mmCIF file of C-alpha atoms and ligand atoms in Angstrom:
data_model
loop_
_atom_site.group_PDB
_atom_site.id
_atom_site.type_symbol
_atom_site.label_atom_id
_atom_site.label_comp_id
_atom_site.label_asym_id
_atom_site.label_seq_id
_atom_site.Cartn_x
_atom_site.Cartn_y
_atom_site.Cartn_z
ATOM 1 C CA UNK A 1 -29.732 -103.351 33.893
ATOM 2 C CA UNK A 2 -32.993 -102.303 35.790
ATOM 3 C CA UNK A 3 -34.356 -99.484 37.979
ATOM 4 C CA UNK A 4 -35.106 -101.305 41.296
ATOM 5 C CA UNK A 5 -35.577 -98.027 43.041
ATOM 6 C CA UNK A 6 -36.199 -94.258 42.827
ATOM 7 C CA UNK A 7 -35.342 -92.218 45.775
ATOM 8 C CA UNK A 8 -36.113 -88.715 46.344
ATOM 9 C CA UNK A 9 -35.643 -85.724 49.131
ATOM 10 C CA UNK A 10 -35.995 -82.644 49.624
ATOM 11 C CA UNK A 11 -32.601 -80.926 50.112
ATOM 12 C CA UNK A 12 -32.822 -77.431 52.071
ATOM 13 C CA UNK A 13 -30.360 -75.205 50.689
ATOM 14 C CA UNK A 14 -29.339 -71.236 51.975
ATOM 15 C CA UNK A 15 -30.228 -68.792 49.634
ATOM 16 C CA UNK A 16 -28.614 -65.264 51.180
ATOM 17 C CA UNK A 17 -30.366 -62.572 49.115
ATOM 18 C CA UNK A 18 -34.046 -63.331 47.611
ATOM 19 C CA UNK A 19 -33.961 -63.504 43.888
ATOM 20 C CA UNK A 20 -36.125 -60.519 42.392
ATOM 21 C CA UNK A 21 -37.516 -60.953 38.436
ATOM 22 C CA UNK A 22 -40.487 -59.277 36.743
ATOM 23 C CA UNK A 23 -42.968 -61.948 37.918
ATOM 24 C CA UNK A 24 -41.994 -62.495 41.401
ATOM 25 C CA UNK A 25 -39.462 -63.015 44.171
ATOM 26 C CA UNK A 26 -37.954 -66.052 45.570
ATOM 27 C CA UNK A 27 -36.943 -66.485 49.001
ATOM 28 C CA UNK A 28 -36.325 -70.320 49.462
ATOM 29 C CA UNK A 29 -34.086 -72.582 47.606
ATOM 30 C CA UNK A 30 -35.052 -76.093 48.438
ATOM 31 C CA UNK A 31 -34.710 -78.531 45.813
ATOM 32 C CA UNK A 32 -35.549 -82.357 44.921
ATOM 33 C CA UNK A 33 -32.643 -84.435 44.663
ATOM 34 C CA UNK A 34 -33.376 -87.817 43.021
ATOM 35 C CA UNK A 35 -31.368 -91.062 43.287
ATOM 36 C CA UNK A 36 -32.017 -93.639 40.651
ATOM 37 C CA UNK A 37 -30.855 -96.764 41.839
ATOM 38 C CA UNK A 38 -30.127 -100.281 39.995
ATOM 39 C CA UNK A 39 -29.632 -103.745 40.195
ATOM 40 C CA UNK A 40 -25.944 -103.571 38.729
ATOM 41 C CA UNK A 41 -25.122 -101.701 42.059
ATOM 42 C CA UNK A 42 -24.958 -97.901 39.882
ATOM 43 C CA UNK A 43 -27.127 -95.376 41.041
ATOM 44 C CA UNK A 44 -27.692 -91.704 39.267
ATOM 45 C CA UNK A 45 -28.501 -88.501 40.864
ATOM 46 C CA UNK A 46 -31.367 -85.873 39.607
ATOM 47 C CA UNK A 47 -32.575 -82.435 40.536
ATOM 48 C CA UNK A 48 -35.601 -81.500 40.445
ATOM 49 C CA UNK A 49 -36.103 -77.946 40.799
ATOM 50 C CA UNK A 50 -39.528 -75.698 39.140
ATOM 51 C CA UNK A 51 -41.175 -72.151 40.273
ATOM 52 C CA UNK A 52 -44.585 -71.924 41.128
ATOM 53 C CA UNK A 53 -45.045 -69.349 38.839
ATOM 54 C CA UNK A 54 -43.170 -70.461 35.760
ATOM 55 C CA UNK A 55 -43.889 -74.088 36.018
ATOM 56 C CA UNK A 56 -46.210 -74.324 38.493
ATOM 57 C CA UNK A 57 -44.181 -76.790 40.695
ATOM 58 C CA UNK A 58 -43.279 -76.547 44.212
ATOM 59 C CA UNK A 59 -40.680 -78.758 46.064
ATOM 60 C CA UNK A 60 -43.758 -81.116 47.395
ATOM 61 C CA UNK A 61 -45.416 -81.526 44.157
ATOM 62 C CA UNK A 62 -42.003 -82.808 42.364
ATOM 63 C CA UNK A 63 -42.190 -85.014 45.217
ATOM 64 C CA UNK A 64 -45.148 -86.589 44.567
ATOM 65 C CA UNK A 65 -44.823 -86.435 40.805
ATOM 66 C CA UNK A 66 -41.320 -88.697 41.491
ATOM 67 C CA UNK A 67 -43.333 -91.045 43.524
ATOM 68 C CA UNK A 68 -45.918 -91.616 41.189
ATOM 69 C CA UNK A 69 -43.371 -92.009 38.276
ATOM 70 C CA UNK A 70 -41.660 -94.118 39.951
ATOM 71 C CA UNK A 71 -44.117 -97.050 40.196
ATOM 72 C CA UNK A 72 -44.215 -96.642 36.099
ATOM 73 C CA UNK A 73 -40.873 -97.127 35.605
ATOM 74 C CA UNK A 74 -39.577 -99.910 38.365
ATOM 75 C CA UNK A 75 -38.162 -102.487 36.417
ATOM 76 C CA UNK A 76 -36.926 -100.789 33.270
ATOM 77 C CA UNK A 77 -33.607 -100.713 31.594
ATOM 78 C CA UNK A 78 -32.528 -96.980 32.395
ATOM 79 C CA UNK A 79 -30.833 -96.377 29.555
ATOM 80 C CA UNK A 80 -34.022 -96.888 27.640
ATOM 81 C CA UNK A 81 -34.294 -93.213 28.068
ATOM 82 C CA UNK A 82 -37.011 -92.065 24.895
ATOM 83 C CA UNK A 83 -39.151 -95.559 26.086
ATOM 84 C CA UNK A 84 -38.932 -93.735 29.908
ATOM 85 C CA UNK A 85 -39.658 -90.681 28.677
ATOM 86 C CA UNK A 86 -42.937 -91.786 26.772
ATOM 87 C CA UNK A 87 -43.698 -93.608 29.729
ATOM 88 C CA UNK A 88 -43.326 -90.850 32.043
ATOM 89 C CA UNK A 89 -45.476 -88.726 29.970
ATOM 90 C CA UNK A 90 -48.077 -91.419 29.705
ATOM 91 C CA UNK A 91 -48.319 -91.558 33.210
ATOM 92 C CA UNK A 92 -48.227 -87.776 33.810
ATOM 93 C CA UNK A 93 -48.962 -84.359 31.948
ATOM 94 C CA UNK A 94 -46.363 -81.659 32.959
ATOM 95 C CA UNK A 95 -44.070 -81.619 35.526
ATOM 96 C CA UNK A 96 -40.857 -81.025 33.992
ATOM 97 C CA UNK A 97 -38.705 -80.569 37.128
ATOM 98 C CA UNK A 98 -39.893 -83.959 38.147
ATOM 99 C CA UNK A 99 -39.005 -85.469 35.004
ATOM 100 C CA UNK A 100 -35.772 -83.620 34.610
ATOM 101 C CA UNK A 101 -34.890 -85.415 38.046
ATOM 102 C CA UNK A 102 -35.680 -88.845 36.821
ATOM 103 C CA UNK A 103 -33.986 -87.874 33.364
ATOM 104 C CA UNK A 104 -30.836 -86.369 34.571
ATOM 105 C CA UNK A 105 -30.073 -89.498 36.975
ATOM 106 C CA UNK A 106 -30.586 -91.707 33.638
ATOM 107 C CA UNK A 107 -27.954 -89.916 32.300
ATOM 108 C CA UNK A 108 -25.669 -89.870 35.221
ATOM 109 C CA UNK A 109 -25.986 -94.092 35.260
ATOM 110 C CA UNK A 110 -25.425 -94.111 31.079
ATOM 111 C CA UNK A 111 -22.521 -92.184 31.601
ATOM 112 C CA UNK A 112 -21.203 -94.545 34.937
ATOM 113 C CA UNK A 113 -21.882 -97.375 33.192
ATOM 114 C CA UNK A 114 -19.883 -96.211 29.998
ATOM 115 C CA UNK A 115 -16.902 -94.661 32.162
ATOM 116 C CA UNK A 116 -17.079 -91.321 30.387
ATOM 117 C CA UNK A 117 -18.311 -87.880 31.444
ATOM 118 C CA UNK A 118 -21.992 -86.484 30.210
ATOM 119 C CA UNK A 119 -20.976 -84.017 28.054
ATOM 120 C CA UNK A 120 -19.061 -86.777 26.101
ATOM 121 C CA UNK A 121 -21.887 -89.147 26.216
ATOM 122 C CA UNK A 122 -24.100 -86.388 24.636
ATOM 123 C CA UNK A 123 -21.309 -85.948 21.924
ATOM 124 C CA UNK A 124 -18.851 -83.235 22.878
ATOM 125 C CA UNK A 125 -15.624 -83.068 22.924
ATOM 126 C CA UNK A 126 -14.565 -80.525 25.425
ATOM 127 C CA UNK A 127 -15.644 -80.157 28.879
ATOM 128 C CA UNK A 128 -15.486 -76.204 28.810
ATOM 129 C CA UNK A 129 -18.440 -73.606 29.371
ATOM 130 C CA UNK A 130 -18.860 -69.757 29.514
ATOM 131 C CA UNK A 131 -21.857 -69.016 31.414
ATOM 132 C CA UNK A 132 -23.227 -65.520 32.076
ATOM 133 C CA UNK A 133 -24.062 -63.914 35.143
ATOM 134 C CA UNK A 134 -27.346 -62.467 36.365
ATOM 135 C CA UNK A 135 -28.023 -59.038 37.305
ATOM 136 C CA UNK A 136 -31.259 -58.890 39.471
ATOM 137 C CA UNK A 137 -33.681 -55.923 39.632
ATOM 138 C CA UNK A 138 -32.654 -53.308 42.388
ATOM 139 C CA UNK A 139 -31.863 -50.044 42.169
ATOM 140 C CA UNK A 140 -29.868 -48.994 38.980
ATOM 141 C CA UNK A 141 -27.261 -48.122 41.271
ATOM 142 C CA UNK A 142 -26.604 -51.036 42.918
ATOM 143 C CA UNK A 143 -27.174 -53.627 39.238
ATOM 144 C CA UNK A 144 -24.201 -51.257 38.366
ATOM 145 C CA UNK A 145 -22.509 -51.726 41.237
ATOM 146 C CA UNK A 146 -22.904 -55.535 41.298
ATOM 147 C CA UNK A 147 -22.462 -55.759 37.241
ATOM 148 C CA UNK A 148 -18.951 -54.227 37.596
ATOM 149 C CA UNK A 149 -18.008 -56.581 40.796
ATOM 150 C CA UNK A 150 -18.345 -59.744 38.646
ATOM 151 C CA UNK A 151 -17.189 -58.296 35.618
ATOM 152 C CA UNK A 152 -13.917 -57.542 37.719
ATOM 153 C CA UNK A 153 -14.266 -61.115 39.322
ATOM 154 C CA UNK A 154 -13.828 -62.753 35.180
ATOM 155 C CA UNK A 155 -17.445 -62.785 33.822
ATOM 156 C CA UNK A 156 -18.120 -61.104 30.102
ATOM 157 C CA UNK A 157 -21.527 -62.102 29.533
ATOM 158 C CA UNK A 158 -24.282 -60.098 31.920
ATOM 159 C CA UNK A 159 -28.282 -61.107 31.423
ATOM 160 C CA UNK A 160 -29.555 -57.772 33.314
ATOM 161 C CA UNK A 161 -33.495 -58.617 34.878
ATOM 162 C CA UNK A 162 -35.897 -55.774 33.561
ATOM 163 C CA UNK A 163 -39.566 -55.352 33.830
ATOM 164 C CA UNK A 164 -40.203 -53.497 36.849
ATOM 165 C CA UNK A 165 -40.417 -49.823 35.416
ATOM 166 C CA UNK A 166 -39.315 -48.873 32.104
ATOM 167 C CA UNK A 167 -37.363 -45.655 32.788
ATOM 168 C CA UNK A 168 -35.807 -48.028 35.730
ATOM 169 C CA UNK A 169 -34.566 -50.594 33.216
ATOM 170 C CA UNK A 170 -33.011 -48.052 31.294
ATOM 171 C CA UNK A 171 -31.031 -45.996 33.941
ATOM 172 C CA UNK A 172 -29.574 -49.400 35.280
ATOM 173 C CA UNK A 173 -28.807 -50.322 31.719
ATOM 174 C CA UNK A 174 -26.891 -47.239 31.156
ATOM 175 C CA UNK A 175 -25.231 -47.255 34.595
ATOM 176 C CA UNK A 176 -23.812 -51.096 34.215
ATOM 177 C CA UNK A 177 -22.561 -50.212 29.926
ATOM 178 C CA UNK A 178 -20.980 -46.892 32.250
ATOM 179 C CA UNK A 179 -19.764 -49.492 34.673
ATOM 180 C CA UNK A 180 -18.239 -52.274 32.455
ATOM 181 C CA UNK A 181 -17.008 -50.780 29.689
ATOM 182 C CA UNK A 182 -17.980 -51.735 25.878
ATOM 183 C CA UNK A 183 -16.467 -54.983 25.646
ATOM 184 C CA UNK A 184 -19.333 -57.118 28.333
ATOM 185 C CA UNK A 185 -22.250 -58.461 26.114
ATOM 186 C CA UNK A 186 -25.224 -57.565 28.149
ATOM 187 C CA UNK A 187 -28.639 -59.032 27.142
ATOM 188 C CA UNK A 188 -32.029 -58.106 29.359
ATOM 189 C CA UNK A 189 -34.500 -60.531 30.096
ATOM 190 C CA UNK A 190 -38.065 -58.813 30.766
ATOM 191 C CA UNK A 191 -39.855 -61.718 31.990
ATOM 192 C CA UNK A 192 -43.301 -61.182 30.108
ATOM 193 C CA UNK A 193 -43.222 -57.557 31.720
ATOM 194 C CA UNK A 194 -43.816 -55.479 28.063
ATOM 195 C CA UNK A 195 -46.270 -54.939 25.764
ATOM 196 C CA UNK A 196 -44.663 -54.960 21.872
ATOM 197 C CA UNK A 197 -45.318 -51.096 21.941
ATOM 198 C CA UNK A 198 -43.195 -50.687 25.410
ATOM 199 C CA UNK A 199 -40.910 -53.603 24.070
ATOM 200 C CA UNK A 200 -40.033 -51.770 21.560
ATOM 201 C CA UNK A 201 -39.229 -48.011 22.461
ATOM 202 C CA UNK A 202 -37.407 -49.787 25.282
ATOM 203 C CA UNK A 203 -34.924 -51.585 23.217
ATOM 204 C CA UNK A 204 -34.610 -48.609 20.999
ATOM 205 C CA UNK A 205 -33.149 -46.676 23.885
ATOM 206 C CA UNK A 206 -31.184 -50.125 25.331
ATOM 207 C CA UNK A 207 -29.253 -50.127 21.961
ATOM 208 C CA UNK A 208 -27.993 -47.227 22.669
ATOM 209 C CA UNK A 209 -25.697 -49.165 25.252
ATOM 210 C CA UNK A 210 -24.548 -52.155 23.026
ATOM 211 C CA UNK A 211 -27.741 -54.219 24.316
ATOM 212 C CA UNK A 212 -29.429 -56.201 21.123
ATOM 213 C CA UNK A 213 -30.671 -59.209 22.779
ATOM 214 C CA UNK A 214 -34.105 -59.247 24.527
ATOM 215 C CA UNK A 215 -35.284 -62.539 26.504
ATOM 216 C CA UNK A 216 -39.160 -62.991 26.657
ATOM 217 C CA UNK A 217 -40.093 -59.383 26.600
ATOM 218 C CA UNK A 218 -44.200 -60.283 26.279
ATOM 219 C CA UNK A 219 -46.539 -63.073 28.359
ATOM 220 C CA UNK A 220 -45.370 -66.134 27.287
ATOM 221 C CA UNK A 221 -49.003 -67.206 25.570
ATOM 222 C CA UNK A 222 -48.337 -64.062 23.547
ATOM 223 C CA UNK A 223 -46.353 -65.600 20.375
ATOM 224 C CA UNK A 224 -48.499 -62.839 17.671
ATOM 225 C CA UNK A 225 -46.491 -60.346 20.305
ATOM 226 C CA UNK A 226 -43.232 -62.277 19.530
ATOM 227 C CA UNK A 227 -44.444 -62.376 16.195
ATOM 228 C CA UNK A 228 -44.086 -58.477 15.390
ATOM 229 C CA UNK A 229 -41.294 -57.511 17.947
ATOM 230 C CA UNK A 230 -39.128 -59.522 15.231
ATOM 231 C CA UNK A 231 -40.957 -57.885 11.944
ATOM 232 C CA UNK A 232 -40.612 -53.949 13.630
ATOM 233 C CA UNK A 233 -37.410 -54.518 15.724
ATOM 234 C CA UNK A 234 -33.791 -54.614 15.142
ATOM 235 C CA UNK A 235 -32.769 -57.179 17.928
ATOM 236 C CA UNK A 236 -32.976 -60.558 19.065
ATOM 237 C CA UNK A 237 -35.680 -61.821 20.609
ATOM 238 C CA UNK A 238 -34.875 -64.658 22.326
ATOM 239 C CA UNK A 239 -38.127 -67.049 23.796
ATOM 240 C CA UNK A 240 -37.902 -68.562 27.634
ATOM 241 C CA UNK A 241 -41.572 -69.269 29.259
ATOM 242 C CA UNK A 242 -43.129 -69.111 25.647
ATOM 243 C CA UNK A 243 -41.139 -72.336 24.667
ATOM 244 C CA UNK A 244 -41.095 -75.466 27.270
ATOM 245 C CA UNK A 245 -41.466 -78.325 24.778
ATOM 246 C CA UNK A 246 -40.194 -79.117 21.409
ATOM 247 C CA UNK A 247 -43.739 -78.750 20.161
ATOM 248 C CA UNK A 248 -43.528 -75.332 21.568
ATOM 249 C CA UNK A 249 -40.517 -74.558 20.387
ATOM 250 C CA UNK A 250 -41.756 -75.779 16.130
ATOM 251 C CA UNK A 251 -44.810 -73.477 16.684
ATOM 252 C CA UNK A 252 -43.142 -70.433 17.311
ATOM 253 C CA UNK A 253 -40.556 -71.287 14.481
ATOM 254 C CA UNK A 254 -43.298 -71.847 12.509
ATOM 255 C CA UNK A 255 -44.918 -68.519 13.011
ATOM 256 C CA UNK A 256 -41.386 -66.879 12.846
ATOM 257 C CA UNK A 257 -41.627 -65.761 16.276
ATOM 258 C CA UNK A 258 -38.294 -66.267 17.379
ATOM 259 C CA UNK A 259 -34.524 -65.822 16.783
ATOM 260 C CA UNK A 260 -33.503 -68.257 19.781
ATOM 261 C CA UNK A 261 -34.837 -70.316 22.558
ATOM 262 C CA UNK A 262 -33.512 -70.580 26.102
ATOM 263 C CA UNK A 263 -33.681 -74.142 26.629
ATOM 264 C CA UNK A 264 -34.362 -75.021 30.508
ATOM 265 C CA UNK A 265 -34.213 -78.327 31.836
ATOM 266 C CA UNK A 266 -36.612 -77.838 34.508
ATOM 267 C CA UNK A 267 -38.923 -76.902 31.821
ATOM 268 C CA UNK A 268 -38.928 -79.313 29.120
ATOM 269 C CA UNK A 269 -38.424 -82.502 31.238
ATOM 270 C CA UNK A 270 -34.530 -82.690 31.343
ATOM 271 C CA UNK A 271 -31.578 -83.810 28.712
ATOM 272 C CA UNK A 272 -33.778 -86.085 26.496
ATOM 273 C CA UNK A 273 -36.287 -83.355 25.538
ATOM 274 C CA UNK A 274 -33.194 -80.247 25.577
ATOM 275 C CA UNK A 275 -31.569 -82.576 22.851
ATOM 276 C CA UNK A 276 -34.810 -82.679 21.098
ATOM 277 C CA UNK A 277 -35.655 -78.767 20.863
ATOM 278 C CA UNK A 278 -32.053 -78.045 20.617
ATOM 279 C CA UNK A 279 -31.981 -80.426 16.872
ATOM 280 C CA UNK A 280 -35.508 -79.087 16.087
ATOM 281 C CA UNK A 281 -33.748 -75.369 16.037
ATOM 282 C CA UNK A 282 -30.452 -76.672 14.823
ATOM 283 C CA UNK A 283 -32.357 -77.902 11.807
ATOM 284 C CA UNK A 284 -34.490 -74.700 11.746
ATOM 285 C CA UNK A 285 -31.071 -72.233 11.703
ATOM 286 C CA UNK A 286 -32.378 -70.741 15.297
ATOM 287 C CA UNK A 287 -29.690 -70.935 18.134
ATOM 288 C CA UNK A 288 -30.247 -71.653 21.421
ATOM 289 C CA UNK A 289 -29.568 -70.814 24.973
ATOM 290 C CA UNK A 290 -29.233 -73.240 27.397
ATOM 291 C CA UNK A 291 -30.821 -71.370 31.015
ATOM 292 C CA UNK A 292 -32.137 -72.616 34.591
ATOM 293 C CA UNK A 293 -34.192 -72.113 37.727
ATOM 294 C CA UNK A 294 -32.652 -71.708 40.982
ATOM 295 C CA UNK A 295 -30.647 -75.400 40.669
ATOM 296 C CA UNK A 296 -27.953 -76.361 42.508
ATOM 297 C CA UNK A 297 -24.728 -77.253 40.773
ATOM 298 C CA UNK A 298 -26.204 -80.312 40.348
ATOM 299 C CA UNK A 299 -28.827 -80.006 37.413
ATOM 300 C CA UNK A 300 -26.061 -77.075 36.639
ATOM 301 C CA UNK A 301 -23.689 -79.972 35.967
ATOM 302 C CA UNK A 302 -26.137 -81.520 33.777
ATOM 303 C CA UNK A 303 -27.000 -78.294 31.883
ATOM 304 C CA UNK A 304 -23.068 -77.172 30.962
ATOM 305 C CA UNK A 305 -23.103 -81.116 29.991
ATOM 306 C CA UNK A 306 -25.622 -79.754 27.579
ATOM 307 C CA UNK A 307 -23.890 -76.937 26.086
ATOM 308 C CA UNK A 308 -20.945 -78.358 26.046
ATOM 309 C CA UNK A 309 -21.951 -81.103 23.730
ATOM 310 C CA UNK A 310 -24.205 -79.028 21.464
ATOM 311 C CA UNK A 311 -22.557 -76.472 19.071
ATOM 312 C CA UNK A 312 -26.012 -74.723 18.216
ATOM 313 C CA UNK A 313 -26.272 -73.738 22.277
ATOM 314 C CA UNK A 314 -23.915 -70.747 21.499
ATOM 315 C CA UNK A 315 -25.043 -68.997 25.041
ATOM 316 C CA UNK A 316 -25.013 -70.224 28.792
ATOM 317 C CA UNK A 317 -27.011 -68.783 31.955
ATOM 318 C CA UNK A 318 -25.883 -71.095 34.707
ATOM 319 C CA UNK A 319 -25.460 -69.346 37.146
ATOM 320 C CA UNK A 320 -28.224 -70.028 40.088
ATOM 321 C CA UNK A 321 -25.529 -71.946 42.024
ATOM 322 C CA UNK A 322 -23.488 -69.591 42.914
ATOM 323 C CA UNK A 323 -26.029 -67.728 44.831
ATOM 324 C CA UNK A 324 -26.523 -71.334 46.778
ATOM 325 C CA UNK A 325 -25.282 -72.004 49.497
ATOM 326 C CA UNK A 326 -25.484 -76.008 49.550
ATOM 327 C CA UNK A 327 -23.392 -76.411 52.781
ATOM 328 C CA UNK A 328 -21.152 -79.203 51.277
ATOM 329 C CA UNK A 329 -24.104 -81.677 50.331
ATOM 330 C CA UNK A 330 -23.243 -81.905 46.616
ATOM 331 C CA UNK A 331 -19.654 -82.090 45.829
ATOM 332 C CA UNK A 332 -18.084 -82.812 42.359
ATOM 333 C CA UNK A 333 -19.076 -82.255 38.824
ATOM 334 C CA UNK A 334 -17.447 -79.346 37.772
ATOM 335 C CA UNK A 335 -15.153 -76.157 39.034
ATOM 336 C CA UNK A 336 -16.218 -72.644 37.223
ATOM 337 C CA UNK A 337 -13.530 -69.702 37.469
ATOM 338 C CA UNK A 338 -14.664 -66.261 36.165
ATOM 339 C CA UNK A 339 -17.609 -67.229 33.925
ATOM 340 C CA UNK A 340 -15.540 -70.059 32.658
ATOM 341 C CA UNK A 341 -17.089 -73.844 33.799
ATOM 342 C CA UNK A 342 -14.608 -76.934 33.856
ATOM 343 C CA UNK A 343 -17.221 -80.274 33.701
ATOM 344 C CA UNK A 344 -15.736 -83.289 35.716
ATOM 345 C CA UNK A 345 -13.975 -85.767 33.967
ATOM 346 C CA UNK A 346 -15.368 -88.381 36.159
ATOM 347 C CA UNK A 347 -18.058 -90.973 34.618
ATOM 348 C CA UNK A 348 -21.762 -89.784 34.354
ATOM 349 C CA UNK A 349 -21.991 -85.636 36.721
ATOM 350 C CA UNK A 350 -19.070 -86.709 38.393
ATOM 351 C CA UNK A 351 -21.653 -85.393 41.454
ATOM 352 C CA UNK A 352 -21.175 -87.279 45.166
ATOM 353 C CA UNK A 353 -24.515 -86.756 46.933
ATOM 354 C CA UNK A 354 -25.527 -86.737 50.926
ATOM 355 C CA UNK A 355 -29.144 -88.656 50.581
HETATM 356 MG MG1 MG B 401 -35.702 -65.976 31.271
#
């Protein structure tokens, strides 16, 4: 089999309510959708998805990064994945999303051309997934408010968005444990926003409320910050923009910086390089966390594929989609009710694309 073509567009979708975090706020949702297409008539679809200010990729730079990757790789067998990924990063430094377009269509044709679903071509045996939901900053009153709606709607795993003002992140904190009851796990996810000092007083009062788990609480070039959260505190601390590659993710193990990683697609250059990090921290007793950008259920697909498959990815954050509206261009790949995700049974994502 060869790639005789890459296609890629730009795919507008509706994003109702802007998505607030500790470093910024997104307002649009368009994403790169990528068809990889071959000469044994199967084609795979990609997304493509960054932020400009976690990976420094907007919708027109994937784009171009596609285009340019895909003169390199015209031609090759795509289930030569590793020799396409070396390739790829050959040709270009970076660019996960772009990458992680390319990389998740590769898998979509391995899996068509096998006639079995990704998560079973990555090695799992059930299609099932509990993903959390997101609780963006606002006022405490309203992350209550919203906490208890989708706890009442099947969810039991909350990641609550801190970082704007301490005192803030605690009131909403207690309001949502007042809110949902003892039995939720909530975990916050500071987004670089505290110093160790402020890091740590914080989570002294969040445990308080049941909340031991702390997502990227310093800036991510701050590992020596990482470093003594986990000698001085008595929670998790849990890397996400610290940690795109697996090179990343052995030096912070190394330094004994980390008790997980939050694994994104987007950021490490899709499936190939997930699987990679995920063994390195398998190996290394760390668990992981498979998380996302704003993708559609698309790359979503390809990330519950992902936890699915791995045993050592003991927590799920895919949730962007459902504050997507796509308008019906992506249909397929999986149904979720509650928290709980159903993959496709269908070869490859199981995804039907409009291109
Ligand atoms: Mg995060």
């Amino acid at each position: 089999m060869k790639i005789t073509d890459i296609r890629a567009k730009i795919i507008h979708l509706g994003l109702p309510k802007p998505v607030v975090i500790s470093r910024g706020t997104i307002t649009t949702a368009d994403t790169v959708v990528v068809q990889v297409l071959t000469d044994e008539g199967i084609s795979g679809y990609g997304e493509g998805t960054g932020a400009t200010f976690i990976t420094g990729e907007t919708p027109e730079t994937i784009l171009g990064a596609v285009r340019l990757l895909r003169e390199e790789l015209i031609g090759t067998d795509p289930l030569a994945i590793g020799h396409i990924h070396r390739t790829m990063d050959r040709a270009l430094v970076g660019n996960g999303s772009a990458k992680a377009a390319i990389d998740i269509a590769l898998y979509d044709i391995m899996g068509k051309a096998l006639g079995a679903p990704l998560y079973k071509i990555l090695g799992g045996v059930s299609g099932k997934v509990e993903t959390d939901m997101t609780i963006l900053i606002d006022k405490p009153s309203v992350m209550a408010k919203r906490a208890k709606e989708v706890v009442e709607q099947g969810f039991r795993f909350l990641k609550v968005k801190a970082g704007a003002d301490p005192h803030q992140d605690i009131e909403a904190i207690r309001l949502i444990r007042e809110a949902v009851g003892p039995d939720i796990h909530i975990k916050v996810d500071a987004n670089q926003a505290w110093s160790v000092s402020e890091c740590l007083w914080i989570m002294e009062e969040l445990s308080k409320y049941g909340v031991d788990v702390v997502e990227q609480p310093t800036r991510y070039w701050d590992s020596d910050g990482l470093v003594h959260l986990r000698r001085k505190g008595r929670f998790t601390v849990m890397a996400d923009e610290s940690c795109f590659t697996p090179q990343d993710a052995i030096a912070l193990i190394k330094k004994d910086a980390v008790d997980m990683i939050n694994i994104k697609l987007m950021k490490c250059g899709g499936l190939y390089r997930a699987l990679e990090i995920n063994s390195i921290c398998e190996a290394s007793g760390i668990a992981c966390m498979v998380g996302c950008m704003i993708e559609s259920k698309l790359a979503i697909a390809a990330g519950a594929a992902l936890v699915a498959s791995q045993p050592n990815i003991r927590l799920a954050d895919l949730d962007s989609f459902l504050s997507l509206d796509d308008r019906g261009q992506l249909r397929g790949g999986f149904t979720i009710s509650g928290g709980e995700i159903t993959l496709s049974e269908e070869p490859g994502l199981g995804i039907e694309v409009d291109m």
